[in-house]
Amino acid sequence: LAAFADKKYKLASSDKFDDYMKALGVSFVTRQVGNNVSPVVHLTVDGDKYTLTSTSTFKTSTISFKLGEPFEQETPDGRKVKATIVLEGDNTLVETQEGAKTTKIVREFSANEIKMVLTVDNIVCTRIYKLQE
Ligand code: DKA
């Protein structure tokens, strides 16, 4: 995963994100903002410590974690969840968020993009972040 660190990826496409947010009870106003911002994602790796930062005009949110170690996360819309992130293969981070609902967030890194797949209930949302040149 270190190969993808220190690069910036910007949201380029998003499918079913409004449905995903609705299923999580995100308010109308916050959904409008969420639907209209293109965050920039940035990963840093320091030994066994990973930091994922998402920056947008709405909010900057940062999570720091070690693989497989549960941590408290506040989502950009303000939910507090218990999260665990594991590495699958050598380029995919799989996050489980436990809160009022359980959410799975898969981030697959490749040379040109991060493919993010977010699942809650029966809703599968796909967001593609493209490498910023
Ligand atoms: C992303 O990082 C999406 C993360 C999902 C956050 C839940 C809802 C946020 C509402 C603004 O691309």
mmCIF file of C-alpha atoms and ligand atoms in Angstrom:
data_model
loop_
_atom_site.group_PDB
_atom_site.id
_atom_site.type_symbol
_atom_site.label_atom_id
_atom_site.label_comp_id
_atom_site.label_asym_id
_atom_site.label_seq_id
_atom_site.Cartn_x
_atom_site.Cartn_y
_atom_site.Cartn_z
ATOM 1 C CA LEU A 1 0.000 0.000 0.000
ATOM 2 C CA ALA A 2 2.959 2.293 0.602
ATOM 3 C CA ALA A 3 3.227 2.693 -3.188
ATOM 4 C CA PHE A 4 0.021 4.740 -3.111
ATOM 5 C CA ALA A 5 0.966 6.950 -0.197
ATOM 6 C CA ASP A 6 1.580 10.688 -0.475
ATOM 7 C CA LYS A 7 -0.503 11.005 -3.639
ATOM 8 C CA LYS A 8 -3.705 12.963 -4.007
ATOM 9 C CA TYR A 9 -6.866 11.493 -5.444
ATOM 10 C CA LYS A 10 -9.921 13.605 -6.268
ATOM 11 C CA LEU A 11 -13.492 12.385 -6.542
ATOM 12 C CA ALA A 12 -14.342 11.900 -10.232
ATOM 13 C CA SER A 13 -17.591 9.927 -10.188
ATOM 14 C CA SER A 14 -20.158 8.817 -7.675
ATOM 15 C CA ASP A 15 -23.081 6.404 -7.980
ATOM 16 C CA LYS A 16 -25.903 5.910 -5.441
ATOM 17 C CA PHE A 17 -24.234 8.138 -2.848
ATOM 18 C CA ASP A 18 -27.519 9.884 -2.016
ATOM 19 C CA ASP A 19 -29.163 6.483 -1.388
ATOM 20 C CA TYR A 20 -26.235 5.474 0.800
ATOM 21 C CA MET A 21 -26.496 8.658 2.872
ATOM 22 C CA LYS A 22 -30.308 8.348 3.116
ATOM 23 C CA ALA A 23 -29.989 4.786 4.445
ATOM 24 C CA LEU A 24 -27.676 6.119 7.149
ATOM 25 C CA GLY A 25 -30.142 8.831 8.126
ATOM 26 C CA VAL A 26 -28.012 11.748 6.899
ATOM 27 C CA SER A 27 -30.097 14.938 6.879
ATOM 28 C CA PHE A 28 -31.360 16.534 3.672
ATOM 29 C CA VAL A 29 -29.110 19.570 4.014
ATOM 30 C CA THR A 30 -25.969 17.515 4.651
ATOM 31 C CA ARG A 31 -26.843 15.216 1.736
ATOM 32 C CA GLN A 32 -27.084 18.207 -0.603
ATOM 33 C CA VAL A 33 -23.615 19.255 0.446
ATOM 34 C CA GLY A 34 -22.295 15.679 0.256
ATOM 35 C CA ASN A 35 -23.687 15.292 -3.253
ATOM 36 C CA ASN A 36 -22.000 18.473 -4.405
ATOM 37 C CA VAL A 37 -18.466 18.269 -3.108
ATOM 38 C CA SER A 38 -15.498 16.461 -4.646
ATOM 39 C CA PRO A 39 -13.188 15.565 -1.786
ATOM 40 C CA VAL A 40 -9.472 14.960 -2.191
ATOM 41 C CA VAL A 41 -8.146 11.820 -0.485
ATOM 42 C CA HIS A 42 -4.597 11.388 0.695
ATOM 43 C CA LEU A 43 -2.965 8.361 2.384
ATOM 44 C CA THR A 44 0.176 8.432 4.486
ATOM 45 C CA VAL A 45 1.984 5.416 5.884
ATOM 46 C CA ASP A 46 4.382 5.641 8.834
ATOM 47 C CA GLY A 47 5.590 2.187 9.833
ATOM 48 C CA ASP A 48 2.427 0.314 10.797
ATOM 49 C CA LYS A 49 0.372 3.482 11.205
ATOM 50 C CA TYR A 50 -1.926 4.572 8.383
ATOM 51 C CA THR A 51 -3.588 7.941 8.012
ATOM 52 C CA LEU A 52 -6.355 8.671 5.520
ATOM 53 C CA THR A 53 -7.343 12.290 5.063
ATOM 54 C CA SER A 54 -10.336 13.504 3.084
ATOM 55 C CA THR A 55 -10.459 17.208 2.350
ATOM 56 C CA SER A 56 -13.323 19.196 0.886
ATOM 57 C CA THR A 57 -14.895 22.620 1.240
ATOM 58 C CA PHE A 58 -17.436 20.906 3.547
ATOM 59 C CA LYS A 59 -15.045 19.201 5.941
ATOM 60 C CA THR A 60 -11.605 17.768 6.458
ATOM 61 C CA SER A 61 -11.716 14.388 8.119
ATOM 62 C CA THR A 62 -8.767 12.302 9.139
ATOM 63 C CA ILE A 63 -8.624 8.742 10.383
ATOM 64 C CA SER A 64 -5.475 7.185 11.800
ATOM 65 C CA PHE A 65 -5.365 3.462 12.364
ATOM 66 C CA LYS A 66 -3.351 0.281 12.537
ATOM 67 C CA LEU A 67 -4.542 -2.675 10.501
ATOM 68 C CA GLY A 68 -7.014 -4.835 12.408
ATOM 69 C CA GLU A 69 -7.140 -2.544 15.459
ATOM 70 C CA PRO A 70 -10.598 -1.113 16.244
ATOM 71 C CA PHE A 71 -10.824 2.672 16.645
ATOM 72 C CA GLU A 72 -13.493 5.293 17.247
ATOM 73 C CA GLN A 73 -14.381 7.224 14.117
ATOM 74 C CA GLU A 74 -16.549 10.266 13.613
ATOM 75 C CA THR A 75 -17.907 10.181 10.063
ATOM 76 C CA PRO A 76 -18.054 13.441 8.044
ATOM 77 C CA ASP A 77 -21.805 13.687 8.763
ATOM 78 C CA GLY A 78 -21.160 13.380 12.490
ATOM 79 C CA ARG A 79 -22.024 9.751 13.303
ATOM 80 C CA LYS A 80 -19.805 8.070 15.867
ATOM 81 C CA VAL A 81 -18.913 4.533 14.850
ATOM 82 C CA LYS A 82 -16.501 1.803 15.856
ATOM 83 C CA ALA A 83 -14.307 1.083 12.857
ATOM 84 C CA THR A 84 -11.814 -1.600 11.937
ATOM 85 C CA ILE A 85 -9.726 -1.595 8.762
ATOM 86 C CA VAL A 86 -7.876 -4.578 7.358
ATOM 87 C CA LEU A 87 -5.720 -4.991 4.265
ATOM 88 C CA GLU A 88 -6.874 -7.419 1.580
ATOM 89 C CA GLY A 89 -4.215 -8.468 -0.889
ATOM 90 C CA ASP A 90 -1.716 -5.643 -1.130
ATOM 91 C CA ASN A 91 -3.869 -2.810 -2.413
ATOM 92 C CA THR A 92 -7.311 -2.987 -0.814
ATOM 93 C CA LEU A 93 -8.397 -1.556 2.526
ATOM 94 C CA VAL A 94 -11.613 -3.037 3.886
ATOM 95 C CA GLU A 95 -13.307 -1.002 6.601
ATOM 96 C CA THR A 96 -16.192 -2.113 8.783
ATOM 97 C CA GLN A 97 -18.090 0.609 10.635
ATOM 98 C CA GLU A 98 -20.359 -0.454 13.469
ATOM 99 C CA GLY A 99 -22.968 2.009 14.623
ATOM 100 C CA ALA A 100 -26.758 2.188 14.410
ATOM 101 C CA LYS A 101 -26.153 0.352 11.137
ATOM 102 C CA THR A 102 -23.157 -1.636 9.969
ATOM 103 C CA THR A 103 -21.406 -0.229 6.925
ATOM 104 C CA LYS A 104 -18.660 -1.739 4.825
ATOM 105 C CA ILE A 105 -16.285 0.527 2.920
ATOM 106 C CA VAL A 106 -13.802 -0.996 0.470
ATOM 107 C CA ARG A 107 -11.009 1.152 -0.957
ATOM 108 C CA GLU A 108 -9.083 -0.455 -3.786
ATOM 109 C CA PHE A 109 -5.928 1.459 -4.708
ATOM 110 C CA SER A 110 -4.383 1.287 -8.167
ATOM 111 C CA ALA A 111 -1.908 3.386 -10.124
ATOM 112 C CA ASN A 112 -4.529 5.841 -11.365
ATOM 113 C CA GLU A 113 -7.431 5.680 -8.973
ATOM 114 C CA ILE A 114 -9.056 4.597 -5.760
ATOM 115 C CA LYS A 115 -12.258 2.649 -6.259
ATOM 116 C CA MET A 116 -14.390 3.078 -3.173
ATOM 117 C CA VAL A 117 -17.401 0.801 -2.674
ATOM 118 C CA LEU A 118 -19.692 1.612 0.246
ATOM 119 C CA THR A 119 -22.370 -0.857 1.334
ATOM 120 C CA VAL A 120 -25.189 -0.433 3.820
ATOM 121 C CA ASP A 121 -28.422 -2.469 3.904
ATOM 122 C CA ASN A 122 -28.902 -3.487 0.261
ATOM 123 C CA ILE A 123 -27.363 -0.296 -1.130
ATOM 124 C CA VAL A 124 -24.036 -0.404 -2.950
ATOM 125 C CA CYS A 125 -22.505 2.997 -3.693
ATOM 126 C CA THR A 126 -19.415 3.343 -5.876
ATOM 127 C CA ARG A 127 -17.134 6.367 -5.827
ATOM 128 C CA ILE A 128 -14.090 6.674 -8.068
ATOM 129 C CA TYR A 129 -11.229 8.939 -7.048
ATOM 130 C CA LYS A 130 -8.698 9.795 -9.759
ATOM 131 C CA LEU A 131 -5.020 10.480 -9.235
ATOM 132 C CA GLN A 132 -4.228 14.186 -9.417
ATOM 133 C CA GLU A 133 -1.339 14.797 -11.799
HETATM 134 C C1 DKA B 1 -16.178 9.441 0.861
HETATM 135 O O1 DKA B 1 -15.199 9.481 1.601
HETATM 136 C C2 DKA B 1 -17.544 9.154 1.416
HETATM 137 C C3 DKA B 1 -17.585 8.866 2.887
HETATM 138 C C4 DKA B 1 -18.991 8.630 3.362
HETATM 139 C C5 DKA B 1 -19.425 9.567 4.443
HETATM 140 C C6 DKA B 1 -20.868 9.464 4.821
HETATM 141 C C7 DKA B 1 -21.736 10.646 4.522
HETATM 142 C C8 DKA B 1 -21.064 11.986 4.419
HETATM 143 C C9 DKA B 1 -21.995 13.118 4.180
HETATM 144 C C10 DKA B 1 -21.340 14.381 3.723
HETATM 145 O O2 DKA B 1 -16.075 9.600 -0.358
#
